[in-house]
Amino acid sequence: MAPSGLNNLSQPCISEKKSGWMKWLSKIFRSGANRGGGGGGGGGGGSRHPQQLLGDQENMVWRAPARSSDDPSRAQKEKEELDHAIALSLAEDLKKRNRSRWRTDNDEAIARELQDKMNLSPYPSFAPPQFHPIDYRYCGGCNRAIGYGNYLGCMGTYFHPGCFCCRSCGYPITEHEFSLSGKDPYHKSCFKEMTHPKCEVCHQFIPTNRAGLIEYRCHPFWSQKYCPSHEHDSTARCCSCERLESWNARYVSLGDGRSLCLECMESAIMDTGDCQPLYHSIRDYYEGMNMRIDQQIPMLLVERQALNEAIVGEKHGFHHMPETRGLCLSEEQTVTSILGRPRMGGHRRLVGMKTQLQKLTRKCEVTAILVLYGLPRLLTGAILAHELMHGWLRLKGYRNLNPEVEEGICQVLSYMWLESEVVMPGYRSGPSTSAASSSSSSSSSHYSSSSKKGGKSSAENKLGEFFMHQIANDASAAYGEGFRAANAAVNKYGLRRTLDHIFMTGSFPV
């Protein structure tokens, strides 16, 4: 049995499974052993204990120190055997690394070869569908995830088919074409209904002209839009407010070729007796303006034919053409006046009108004032105020005035009366703001409130505004230009000074 001490070992070391790190350490260990062995042989006193290098438990190298009493040739032989073992170990390690690298390169070559074979397949290549997560798209209508169902892509946004709806009717748009306003989609029919103008007479879409443009007529005050053809197809027009008759709201026929809309009919004055309170309130208005009329001037409501006959018999005066609605009569005539209020008959026609012939005698410069029947209260009053001014000028000795001066100042009085009726009491606006003095303003407010009898409806006030608009925008030389010149003078100098200047010079002050 061999002793347990290491000093008795005489066999060379055995190398097992050396790692690269251990092989590197083996070189250092070998060089150190050579130096130790040489020293021991020279000095004869080298260490008797073996040198142990600890590493991995499976990679341990044991080396017996050289003995001074050993044969030098034997030590050299052991050294050569040890170097040979180390060299074999290094060669084996290098071979393993090369084999591993070759496998890696070979695997890559095989993978490329397989890929090429797949590409050369006789069947067409198929790319699997791309599945997106549920929250990949959101509906622009409901703001919810679209998921894997059907969807619409429009305007850079996605929609559920039922969420792409018309902004007008709210129903889904299923047609291939639609209209777009900003970012809002519409059915083409809904968009046309919303933007294409409709005729307010026939209630159809206004057609386009030969150039493809929408052409229509529009009333300057009421903004009533209608087809151009209705100006020539005998469509009735209200003799008061000038609006065309709608196909679903028939007008009332006055029996003398005139028609009246239902709004104007509400306050229409139909006979002479009904007009007397209005006539006296306007005379009081003149008295409040310090323009009292002492003579009793008869006032009659007449039909259109009777008024036209009276105009023919009148030698003096300038009359508004093509329609004259009032007359300040200065000649003696026999006139047919309306004494009984007519009633509504079939087909919206007035029947049962009572008339009477009246012989008018001249007692002063003014014989009578004639006004067309069937007009709204405010228009009837505006005509009365105009004709009374003609009477006041004649009674006060204003002679030989040109039409622009006489008709212009009469229109100013008509406008002022309308203003007192339409504008709230105590507040005056419009072209004739400074027309009256402080005393006349208080008087006009008093008589305006007394004539309202509980106030007027919004429709009647709107009519009054229209009549004022007609006076201010009249295009005729005498009534239109005359009014604007007279109104400018009254606003600048006041009514009394303007009337005095007209009396002395026959013209407006500048």
Short mmCIF file of C-alpha atoms in Angstrom, two decimals:
data_model
loop_
_atom_site.label_atom_id
_atom_site.label_comp_id
_atom_site.label_asym_id
_atom_site.label_seq_id
_atom_site.Cartn_x
_atom_site.Cartn_y
_atom_site.Cartn_z
CA MET A 1 0.00 0.00 0.00
CA ALA A 2 1.40 3.29 -1.00
CA PRO A 3 1.82 5.89 1.63
CA SER A 4 -0.64 8.82 1.73
CA GLY A 5 2.04 11.50 1.51
CA LEU A 6 2.50 13.36 -1.75
CA ASN A 7 6.27 13.25 -1.53
CA ASN A 8 6.27 9.65 -2.63
CA LEU A 9 4.57 10.50 -5.99
CA SER A 10 6.94 10.05 -8.85
CA GLN A 11 4.46 9.85 -11.82
CA PRO A 12 3.86 12.83 -14.06
CA CYS A 13 0.69 14.93 -13.60
CA ILE A 14 -2.50 14.03 -15.38
CA SER A 15 -4.57 16.78 -17.15
CA GLU A 16 -8.34 16.43 -17.38
CA LYS A 17 -10.84 18.74 -19.12
CA LYS A 18 -8.96 21.93 -19.09
CA SER A 19 -10.74 25.11 -19.77
CA GLY A 20 -9.13 27.98 -21.66
CA TRP A 21 -8.53 29.81 -18.45
CA MET A 22 -6.94 26.74 -16.87
CA LYS A 23 -4.76 26.17 -19.94
CA TRP A 24 -3.45 29.70 -19.66
CA LEU A 25 -2.72 29.11 -16.00
CA SER A 26 -0.98 25.84 -16.91
CA LYS A 27 1.59 27.78 -18.89
CA ILE A 28 2.30 30.02 -15.92
CA PHE A 29 2.39 27.01 -13.63
CA ARG A 30 4.79 25.22 -15.95
CA SER A 31 7.19 28.13 -16.16
CA GLY A 32 7.11 28.52 -12.37
CA ALA A 33 7.79 24.81 -11.89
CA ASN A 34 10.77 24.97 -14.21
CA ARG A 35 12.23 27.83 -12.25
CA GLY A 36 11.57 26.02 -8.94
CA GLY A 37 13.00 22.73 -10.23
CA GLY A 38 16.17 24.41 -11.43
CA GLY A 39 16.65 26.16 -8.14
CA GLY A 40 16.09 23.00 -6.17
CA GLY A 41 18.56 21.07 -8.23
CA GLY A 42 21.14 23.78 -7.85
CA GLY A 43 20.64 24.42 -4.19
CA GLY A 44 19.62 21.00 -3.14
CA GLY A 45 17.16 22.55 -0.73
CA GLY A 46 13.95 22.99 -2.86
CA SER A 47 10.54 22.63 -1.30
CA ARG A 48 9.50 19.11 -0.52
CA HIS A 49 5.75 19.91 -0.62
CA PRO A 50 3.79 19.60 -3.82
CA GLN A 51 2.35 22.83 -5.42
CA GLN A 52 -1.44 22.77 -5.87
CA LEU A 53 -3.44 25.15 -8.18
CA LEU A 54 -7.08 25.30 -7.33
CA GLY A 55 -9.70 26.11 -9.98
CA ASP A 56 -12.77 24.32 -11.12
CA GLN A 57 -13.19 21.09 -9.22
CA GLU A 58 -13.02 19.10 -12.43
CA ASN A 59 -10.00 21.04 -13.72
CA MET A 60 -7.36 20.49 -11.05
CA VAL A 61 -3.69 19.87 -11.82
CA TRP A 62 -1.38 18.21 -9.41
CA ARG A 63 2.34 18.41 -9.97
CA ALA A 64 5.07 16.62 -7.97
CA PRO A 65 8.13 18.71 -7.27
CA ALA A 66 11.43 17.53 -8.69
CA ARG A 67 13.74 15.82 -6.29
CA SER A 68 17.34 16.80 -6.03
CA SER A 69 18.34 13.16 -5.88
CA ASP A 70 16.44 12.31 -9.18
CA ASP A 71 18.20 11.61 -12.36
CA PRO A 72 18.37 14.75 -14.54
CA SER A 73 17.49 12.82 -17.61
CA ARG A 74 14.33 11.53 -15.96
CA ALA A 75 13.28 15.07 -14.97
CA GLN A 76 13.80 16.23 -18.50
CA LYS A 77 11.67 13.38 -19.75
CA GLU A 78 8.87 14.27 -17.35
CA LYS A 79 9.05 17.87 -18.50
CA GLU A 80 8.71 16.87 -22.12
CA GLU A 81 5.77 14.59 -21.34
CA LEU A 82 4.05 17.41 -19.48
CA ASP A 83 4.56 19.84 -22.39
CA HIS A 84 3.24 17.25 -24.79
CA ALA A 85 0.08 16.78 -22.70
CA ILE A 86 -0.52 20.51 -22.55
CA ALA A 87 -0.05 20.80 -26.31
CA LEU A 88 -2.55 18.01 -26.91
CA SER A 89 -5.06 19.73 -24.65
CA LEU A 90 -4.65 23.06 -26.47
CA ALA A 91 -5.04 21.36 -29.86
CA GLU A 92 -8.24 19.62 -28.75
CA ASP A 93 -9.73 22.87 -27.46
CA LEU A 94 -8.94 24.67 -30.72
CA LYS A 95 -10.52 21.85 -32.73
CA LYS A 96 -13.77 22.12 -30.67
CA ARG A 97 -14.00 25.85 -31.28
CA ASN A 98 -13.52 25.47 -35.03
CA ARG A 99 -16.14 22.71 -35.14
CA SER A 100 -18.64 24.94 -33.33
CA ARG A 101 -18.03 27.87 -35.70
CA TRP A 102 -18.48 25.55 -38.71
CA ARG A 103 -21.79 24.35 -37.36
CA THR A 104 -22.99 27.90 -36.95
CA ASP A 105 -22.04 28.86 -40.50
CA ASN A 106 -23.48 25.63 -41.84
CA ASP A 107 -26.80 26.24 -40.05
CA GLU A 108 -27.09 29.67 -41.63
CA ALA A 109 -26.39 28.17 -45.08
CA ILE A 110 -29.06 25.51 -44.54
CA ALA A 111 -31.60 28.15 -43.44
CA ARG A 112 -30.92 30.19 -46.56
CA GLU A 113 -31.27 27.14 -48.74
CA LEU A 114 -34.64 26.27 -47.16
CA GLN A 115 -35.85 29.82 -47.65
CA ASP A 116 -34.89 29.68 -51.34
CA LYS A 117 -36.74 26.41 -51.77
CA MET A 118 -39.86 27.97 -50.20
CA ASN A 119 -39.70 30.91 -52.60
CA LEU A 120 -39.48 28.53 -55.56
CA SER A 121 -42.76 26.89 -54.60
CA PRO A 122 -45.25 26.50 -57.55
CA TYR A 123 -48.06 27.86 -55.36
CA PRO A 124 -48.55 31.66 -55.04
CA SER A 125 -47.28 33.18 -51.86
CA PHE A 126 -49.93 34.01 -49.26
CA ALA A 127 -49.49 36.75 -46.71
CA PRO A 128 -51.53 36.17 -43.57
CA PRO A 129 -54.03 38.96 -42.82
CA GLN A 130 -52.93 41.65 -40.46
CA PHE A 131 -55.09 41.59 -37.39
CA HIS A 132 -55.08 44.78 -35.41
CA PRO A 133 -56.09 45.04 -31.81
CA ILE A 134 -59.69 45.95 -31.06
CA ASP A 135 -58.81 49.51 -30.08
CA TYR A 136 -56.83 50.15 -33.28
CA ARG A 137 -59.67 52.20 -34.92
CA TYR A 138 -62.30 54.37 -33.30
CA CYS A 139 -65.58 55.45 -34.85
CA GLY A 140 -65.81 59.17 -35.62
CA GLY A 141 -69.53 59.09 -34.88
CA CYS A 142 -69.87 57.24 -31.56
CA ASN A 143 -66.17 57.37 -30.52
CA ARG A 144 -66.22 53.63 -29.78
CA ALA A 145 -63.77 50.98 -30.98
CA ILE A 146 -64.66 49.54 -34.39
CA GLY A 147 -63.03 46.14 -33.80
CA TYR A 148 -63.09 43.54 -36.57
CA GLY A 149 -66.47 44.48 -38.08
CA ASN A 150 -67.26 46.44 -41.23
CA TYR A 151 -66.37 50.09 -41.25
CA LEU A 152 -66.28 53.13 -43.54
CA GLY A 153 -63.25 55.28 -44.15
CA CYS A 154 -64.06 58.87 -45.06
CA MET A 155 -62.44 62.27 -44.54
CA GLY A 156 -59.52 60.66 -42.76
CA THR A 157 -61.84 59.13 -40.14
CA TYR A 158 -63.41 55.71 -39.63
CA PHE A 159 -67.10 55.10 -38.98
CA HIS A 160 -69.40 52.24 -38.17
CA PRO A 161 -71.76 51.95 -41.17
CA GLY A 162 -74.64 53.05 -38.98
CA CYS A 163 -72.74 56.00 -37.49
CA PHE A 164 -72.00 57.83 -40.75
CA CYS A 165 -75.15 59.95 -40.56
CA CYS A 166 -76.55 63.05 -42.22
CA ARG A 167 -76.24 66.12 -40.01
CA SER A 168 -79.66 67.32 -41.15
CA CYS A 169 -82.01 64.32 -40.86
CA GLY A 170 -79.83 62.10 -38.63
CA TYR A 171 -80.25 58.98 -40.79
CA PRO A 172 -77.24 56.96 -42.07
CA ILE A 173 -75.81 57.88 -45.45
CA THR A 174 -75.92 54.78 -47.66
CA GLU A 175 -75.56 56.42 -51.10
CA HIS A 176 -72.25 56.47 -52.94
CA GLU A 177 -72.37 60.28 -53.18
CA PHE A 178 -73.03 62.77 -50.44
CA SER A 179 -72.61 66.50 -49.80
CA LEU A 180 -70.11 67.98 -47.42
CA SER A 181 -70.26 71.31 -45.58
CA GLY A 182 -67.11 71.85 -43.57
CA LYS A 183 -66.69 68.50 -41.83
CA ASP A 184 -70.40 67.68 -41.72
CA PRO A 185 -71.80 65.14 -44.22
CA TYR A 186 -75.31 65.41 -45.65
CA HIS A 187 -77.57 63.47 -47.95
CA LYS A 188 -77.57 65.28 -51.27
CA SER A 189 -81.32 65.73 -50.99
CA CYS A 190 -81.04 67.09 -47.43
CA PHE A 191 -78.27 69.47 -48.43
CA LYS A 192 -80.36 70.78 -51.32
CA GLU A 193 -83.33 71.18 -49.02
CA MET A 194 -81.18 73.12 -46.60
CA THR A 195 -79.26 75.38 -49.00
CA HIS A 196 -81.19 75.58 -52.27
CA PRO A 197 -83.71 78.45 -52.05
CA LYS A 198 -87.38 77.66 -52.46
CA CYS A 199 -89.92 79.92 -54.05
CA GLU A 200 -92.25 81.44 -51.45
CA VAL A 201 -95.06 81.53 -53.98
CA CYS A 202 -95.11 78.02 -55.50
CA HIS A 203 -92.92 76.42 -52.77
CA GLN A 204 -90.77 74.62 -55.34
CA PHE A 205 -87.00 74.78 -55.71
CA ILE A 206 -86.13 77.91 -57.66
CA PRO A 207 -84.84 76.68 -61.04
CA THR A 208 -81.48 77.58 -62.50
CA ASN A 209 -81.09 79.78 -65.56
CA ARG A 210 -79.28 78.94 -68.78
CA ALA A 211 -75.92 79.66 -67.16
CA GLY A 212 -76.63 77.11 -64.44
CA LEU A 213 -77.08 79.79 -61.75
CA ILE A 214 -79.99 80.11 -59.34
CA GLU A 215 -81.89 83.24 -60.31
CA TYR A 216 -84.75 84.61 -58.25
CA ARG A 217 -86.48 87.83 -57.28
CA CYS A 218 -86.45 89.16 -53.74
CA HIS A 219 -88.55 91.89 -52.16
CA PRO A 220 -86.26 94.61 -50.72
CA PHE A 221 -88.17 94.87 -47.43
CA TRP A 222 -89.91 91.56 -46.82
CA SER A 223 -87.11 89.46 -48.38
CA GLN A 224 -89.73 87.32 -50.12
CA LYS A 225 -87.93 85.08 -52.65
CA TYR A 226 -89.81 83.87 -55.69
CA CYS A 227 -89.29 82.57 -59.21
CA PRO A 228 -88.90 85.28 -61.88
CA SER A 229 -91.79 83.73 -63.82
CA HIS A 230 -94.31 84.81 -61.15
CA GLU A 231 -93.88 88.42 -62.17
CA HIS A 232 -95.57 87.61 -65.48
CA ASP A 233 -97.95 84.73 -64.74
CA SER A 234 -100.79 86.80 -63.22
CA THR A 235 -99.82 85.97 -59.64
CA ALA A 236 -101.76 88.35 -57.36
CA ARG A 237 -99.85 91.03 -55.42
CA CYS A 238 -101.15 92.70 -52.27
CA CYS A 239 -102.11 96.30 -53.02
CA SER A 240 -100.91 97.31 -49.56
CA CYS A 241 -97.68 95.48 -48.70
CA GLU A 242 -96.75 94.41 -52.28
CA ARG A 243 -96.10 90.77 -51.34
CA LEU A 244 -96.97 88.12 -53.93
CA GLU A 245 -99.79 85.70 -53.21
CA SER A 246 -98.69 82.29 -51.97
CA TRP A 247 -100.33 79.18 -53.41
CA ASN A 248 -101.28 78.00 -49.93
CA ALA A 249 -102.59 81.36 -48.61
CA ARG A 250 -105.05 82.98 -51.00
CA TYR A 251 -105.61 86.74 -50.93
CA VAL A 252 -108.91 88.58 -50.59
CA SER A 253 -110.25 90.16 -53.76
CA LEU A 254 -111.55 93.72 -53.25
CA GLY A 255 -113.63 93.57 -56.43
CA ASP A 256 -111.89 96.44 -58.26
CA GLY A 257 -108.85 94.53 -59.48
CA ARG A 258 -107.00 94.81 -56.18
CA SER A 259 -106.08 91.99 -53.78
CA LEU A 260 -105.35 92.17 -50.09
CA CYS A 261 -103.27 89.74 -48.03
CA LEU A 262 -104.67 88.37 -44.79
CA GLU A 263 -102.31 90.39 -42.58
CA CYS A 264 -103.36 93.67 -44.18
CA MET A 265 -106.98 92.54 -44.08
CA GLU A 266 -106.90 92.34 -40.26
CA SER A 267 -106.79 96.14 -39.86
CA ALA A 268 -108.34 97.18 -43.18
CA ILE A 269 -110.82 100.10 -43.14
CA MET A 270 -113.76 99.31 -45.41
CA ASP A 271 -116.21 102.23 -45.28
CA THR A 272 -116.38 105.96 -44.64
CA GLY A 273 -117.98 105.60 -41.21
CA ASP A 274 -115.16 103.34 -39.96
CA CYS A 275 -112.58 105.87 -41.14
CA GLN A 276 -113.99 108.93 -39.35
CA PRO A 277 -112.28 108.31 -35.95
CA LEU A 278 -108.91 107.90 -37.69
CA TYR A 279 -109.47 111.06 -39.72
CA HIS A 280 -110.26 113.14 -36.64
CA SER A 281 -107.25 111.78 -34.74
CA ILE A 282 -104.96 112.92 -37.58
CA ARG A 283 -106.57 116.39 -37.56
CA ASP A 284 -105.81 116.48 -33.85
CA TYR A 285 -102.23 115.45 -34.64
CA TYR A 286 -101.95 118.49 -36.93
CA GLU A 287 -103.34 120.71 -34.21
CA GLY A 288 -100.71 119.34 -31.85
CA MET A 289 -98.07 120.36 -34.42
CA ASN A 290 -99.44 123.96 -34.30
CA MET A 291 -101.01 123.43 -37.71
CA ARG A 292 -104.70 123.66 -36.89
CA ILE A 293 -107.18 123.24 -39.76
CA ASP A 294 -110.27 125.33 -39.03
CA GLN A 295 -112.36 124.41 -42.07
CA GLN A 296 -114.41 121.25 -42.04
CA ILE A 297 -113.13 119.25 -44.98
CA PRO A 298 -115.24 116.24 -45.95
CA MET A 299 -113.46 112.86 -46.12
CA LEU A 300 -114.78 109.94 -48.17
CA LEU A 301 -113.67 106.37 -48.80
CA VAL A 302 -114.15 105.44 -52.44
CA GLU A 303 -113.56 102.60 -54.87
CA ARG A 304 -110.68 102.57 -57.29
CA GLN A 305 -112.81 103.57 -60.26
CA ALA A 306 -114.36 106.51 -58.45
CA LEU A 307 -110.93 107.80 -57.44
CA ASN A 308 -109.59 107.54 -60.98
CA GLU A 309 -112.63 109.46 -62.30
CA ALA A 310 -112.06 112.18 -59.72
CA ILE A 311 -108.42 112.46 -60.76
CA VAL A 312 -109.46 113.02 -64.35
CA GLY A 313 -111.80 115.84 -63.29
CA GLU A 314 -109.15 117.49 -61.11
CA LYS A 315 -107.38 120.33 -62.92
CA HIS A 316 -104.61 120.94 -60.41
CA GLY A 317 -102.25 118.72 -58.44
CA PHE A 318 -99.57 116.11 -59.08
CA HIS A 319 -100.60 112.50 -58.67
CA HIS A 320 -98.46 109.48 -57.87
CA MET A 321 -98.50 107.08 -60.79
CA PRO A 322 -99.14 104.30 -61.58
CA GLU A 323 -101.33 103.94 -58.44
CA THR A 324 -102.95 106.90 -56.73
CA ARG A 325 -104.51 106.03 -53.40
CA GLY A 326 -105.60 109.46 -52.16
CA LEU A 327 -106.65 112.85 -53.50
CA CYS A 328 -107.10 116.34 -52.07
CA LEU A 329 -109.99 117.54 -54.21
CA SER A 330 -110.31 121.24 -55.04
CA GLU A 331 -113.03 121.09 -57.73
CA GLU A 332 -116.72 120.43 -57.30
CA GLN A 333 -117.57 116.85 -58.27
CA THR A 334 -120.08 114.10 -57.67
CA VAL A 335 -118.36 111.12 -56.09
CA THR A 336 -119.56 107.61 -55.24
CA SER A 337 -118.59 106.89 -51.66
CA ILE A 338 -118.78 103.66 -49.65
CA LEU A 339 -121.23 103.79 -46.76
CA GLY A 340 -121.77 100.13 -45.87
CA ARG A 341 -119.02 97.68 -44.94
CA PRO A 342 -118.90 94.71 -47.37
CA ARG A 343 -118.79 91.14 -46.15
CA MET A 344 -116.72 88.15 -47.17
CA GLY A 345 -118.29 85.99 -49.87
CA GLY A 346 -117.26 82.83 -51.69
CA HIS A 347 -113.79 82.46 -53.17
CA ARG A 348 -112.56 85.19 -50.81
CA ARG A 349 -114.48 87.99 -52.53
CA LEU A 350 -116.12 90.95 -50.83
CA VAL A 351 -119.83 91.28 -51.51
CA GLY A 352 -122.71 93.42 -50.27
CA MET A 353 -120.92 96.77 -50.57
CA LYS A 354 -123.23 99.80 -50.11
CA THR A 355 -122.42 102.95 -52.05
CA GLN A 356 -123.93 106.41 -52.32
CA LEU A 357 -123.50 109.31 -54.73
CA GLN A 358 -122.44 112.54 -53.05
CA LYS A 359 -122.24 115.96 -54.68
CA LEU A 360 -119.25 117.86 -53.35
CA THR A 361 -119.52 121.66 -53.37
CA ARG A 362 -116.60 123.98 -52.92
CA LYS A 363 -116.78 126.02 -49.71
CA CYS A 364 -113.08 126.77 -49.49
CA GLU A 365 -109.85 126.01 -51.28
CA VAL A 366 -110.37 122.31 -50.49
CA THR A 367 -113.53 120.47 -51.55
CA ALA A 368 -112.90 117.03 -50.03
CA ILE A 369 -110.30 114.36 -49.30
CA LEU A 370 -110.74 111.00 -51.05
CA VAL A 371 -109.01 107.78 -49.99
CA LEU A 372 -109.17 104.25 -51.41
CA TYR A 373 -111.14 101.82 -49.28
CA GLY A 374 -109.85 98.44 -48.09
CA LEU A 375 -106.37 99.55 -46.98
CA PRO A 376 -104.89 98.83 -43.52
CA ARG A 377 -105.36 101.43 -40.83
CA LEU A 378 -101.75 102.65 -40.82
CA LEU A 379 -101.61 103.03 -44.60
CA THR A 380 -105.00 104.78 -44.62
CA GLY A 381 -103.74 107.15 -41.91
CA ALA A 382 -100.51 107.86 -43.81
CA ILE A 383 -102.55 108.76 -46.91
CA LEU A 384 -104.84 110.99 -44.85
CA ALA A 385 -101.85 112.76 -43.27
CA HIS A 386 -100.38 113.37 -46.73
CA GLU A 387 -103.63 114.73 -48.21
CA LEU A 388 -104.38 116.90 -45.18
CA MET A 389 -100.99 118.58 -45.68
CA HIS A 390 -102.05 119.44 -49.22
CA GLY A 391 -105.21 120.96 -47.74
CA TRP A 392 -103.29 122.89 -45.06
CA LEU A 393 -100.91 124.39 -47.67
CA ARG A 394 -103.81 125.57 -49.83
CA LEU A 395 -105.75 126.97 -46.91
CA LYS A 396 -102.68 128.85 -45.66
CA GLY A 397 -101.96 130.49 -49.00
CA TYR A 398 -99.06 128.42 -50.33
CA ARG A 399 -99.38 128.92 -54.08
CA ASN A 400 -97.68 127.64 -57.19
CA LEU A 401 -95.31 125.21 -55.49
CA ASN A 402 -93.42 122.85 -57.74
CA PRO A 403 -94.20 119.11 -57.27
CA GLU A 404 -90.90 118.29 -55.52
CA VAL A 405 -91.51 120.91 -52.83
CA GLU A 406 -95.24 120.29 -52.26
CA GLU A 407 -95.19 116.50 -52.48
CA GLY A 408 -91.92 116.34 -50.54
CA ILE A 409 -93.21 118.27 -47.50
CA CYS A 410 -96.49 116.31 -47.59
CA GLN A 411 -94.49 113.07 -47.47
CA VAL A 412 -92.59 114.38 -44.44
CA LEU A 413 -95.86 114.85 -42.53
CA SER A 414 -97.00 111.38 -43.56
CA TYR A 415 -93.71 109.89 -42.36
CA MET A 416 -93.87 111.77 -39.07
CA TRP A 417 -97.37 110.49 -38.33
CA LEU A 418 -96.32 106.90 -39.09
CA GLU A 419 -93.32 107.36 -36.85
CA SER A 420 -95.54 108.49 -33.99
CA GLU A 421 -97.70 105.39 -34.45
CA VAL A 422 -95.05 102.73 -34.98
CA VAL A 423 -92.28 103.89 -32.64
CA MET A 424 -92.91 103.60 -28.91
CA PRO A 425 -94.45 106.75 -27.34
CA GLY A 426 -91.81 109.13 -26.02
CA TYR A 427 -89.13 107.81 -28.38
CA ARG A 428 -88.52 109.26 -31.83
CA SER A 429 -86.13 107.96 -34.45
CA GLY A 430 -85.62 107.97 -38.19
CA PRO A 431 -85.13 110.73 -40.72
CA SER A 432 -87.43 113.26 -39.01
CA THR A 433 -86.02 113.03 -35.48
CA SER A 434 -85.72 116.78 -35.01
CA ALA A 435 -88.69 117.64 -37.20
CA ALA A 436 -90.96 118.91 -34.45
CA SER A 437 -90.51 121.18 -31.50
CA SER A 438 -90.77 120.01 -27.92
CA SER A 439 -94.39 121.07 -27.68
CA SER A 440 -95.35 119.26 -30.84
CA SER A 441 -93.51 116.14 -29.70
CA SER A 442 -95.57 115.93 -26.54
CA SER A 443 -98.75 116.52 -28.49
CA SER A 444 -97.94 113.85 -31.06
CA SER A 445 -97.20 111.36 -28.31
CA HIS A 446 -100.54 112.16 -26.72
CA TYR A 447 -102.57 111.66 -29.88
CA SER A 448 -100.55 108.65 -30.90
CA SER A 449 -101.36 106.85 -27.69
CA SER A 450 -105.00 107.83 -27.88
CA SER A 451 -105.33 106.45 -31.40
CA LYS A 452 -103.81 103.08 -30.60
CA LYS A 453 -106.82 101.84 -28.65
CA GLY A 454 -104.98 99.20 -26.73
CA GLY A 455 -101.94 98.93 -28.96
CA LYS A 456 -101.13 97.23 -32.25
CA SER A 457 -99.98 93.76 -33.10
CA SER A 458 -96.44 93.02 -34.21
CA ALA A 459 -97.73 92.37 -37.74
CA GLU A 460 -99.34 95.81 -37.87
CA ASN A 461 -96.19 97.46 -36.56
CA LYS A 462 -94.20 95.67 -39.26
CA LEU A 463 -96.61 97.06 -41.84
CA GLY A 464 -96.03 100.55 -40.47
CA GLU A 465 -92.28 100.08 -40.82
CA PHE A 466 -92.81 98.99 -44.41
CA PHE A 467 -94.86 102.09 -45.23
CA MET A 468 -92.10 104.25 -43.75
CA HIS A 469 -89.58 102.30 -45.82
CA GLN A 470 -91.64 102.99 -48.94
CA ILE A 471 -91.63 106.73 -48.31
CA ALA A 472 -87.92 106.90 -47.55
CA ASN A 473 -86.90 104.81 -50.59
CA ASP A 474 -89.36 106.07 -53.20
CA ALA A 475 -87.55 106.35 -56.54
CA SER A 476 -89.79 109.01 -58.11
CA ALA A 477 -88.56 112.56 -58.49
CA ALA A 478 -91.46 114.34 -56.75
CA TYR A 479 -92.26 111.87 -53.96
CA GLY A 480 -88.84 110.31 -53.43
CA GLU A 481 -86.31 113.08 -54.10
CA GLY A 482 -88.77 115.64 -52.79
CA PHE A 483 -89.17 113.79 -49.49
CA ARG A 484 -85.42 113.42 -48.95
CA ALA A 485 -84.80 117.12 -49.61
CA ALA A 486 -87.70 118.21 -47.38
CA ASN A 487 -86.71 115.83 -44.60
CA ALA A 488 -83.10 117.08 -44.62
CA ALA A 489 -84.34 120.66 -44.30
CA VAL A 490 -86.76 119.79 -41.48
CA ASN A 491 -84.05 117.89 -39.58
CA LYS A 492 -81.70 120.85 -39.88
CA TYR A 493 -84.02 123.83 -39.33
CA GLY A 494 -87.20 122.36 -37.86
CA LEU A 495 -90.66 122.13 -39.39
CA ARG A 496 -91.84 125.68 -38.68
CA ARG A 497 -88.76 127.42 -40.14
CA THR A 498 -88.86 125.14 -43.18
CA LEU A 499 -92.53 125.98 -43.84
CA ASP A 500 -91.82 129.72 -43.50
CA HIS A 501 -88.95 129.45 -45.96
CA ILE A 502 -91.17 127.57 -48.43
CA PHE A 503 -93.85 130.26 -48.10
CA MET A 504 -91.37 133.06 -48.88
CA THR A 505 -89.17 131.40 -51.53
CA GLY A 506 -91.06 128.37 -52.81
CA SER A 507 -88.07 126.12 -52.03
CA PHE A 508 -86.40 124.28 -49.15
CA PRO A 509 -83.76 126.00 -47.04
CA VAL A 510 -80.27 124.69 -47.67
#
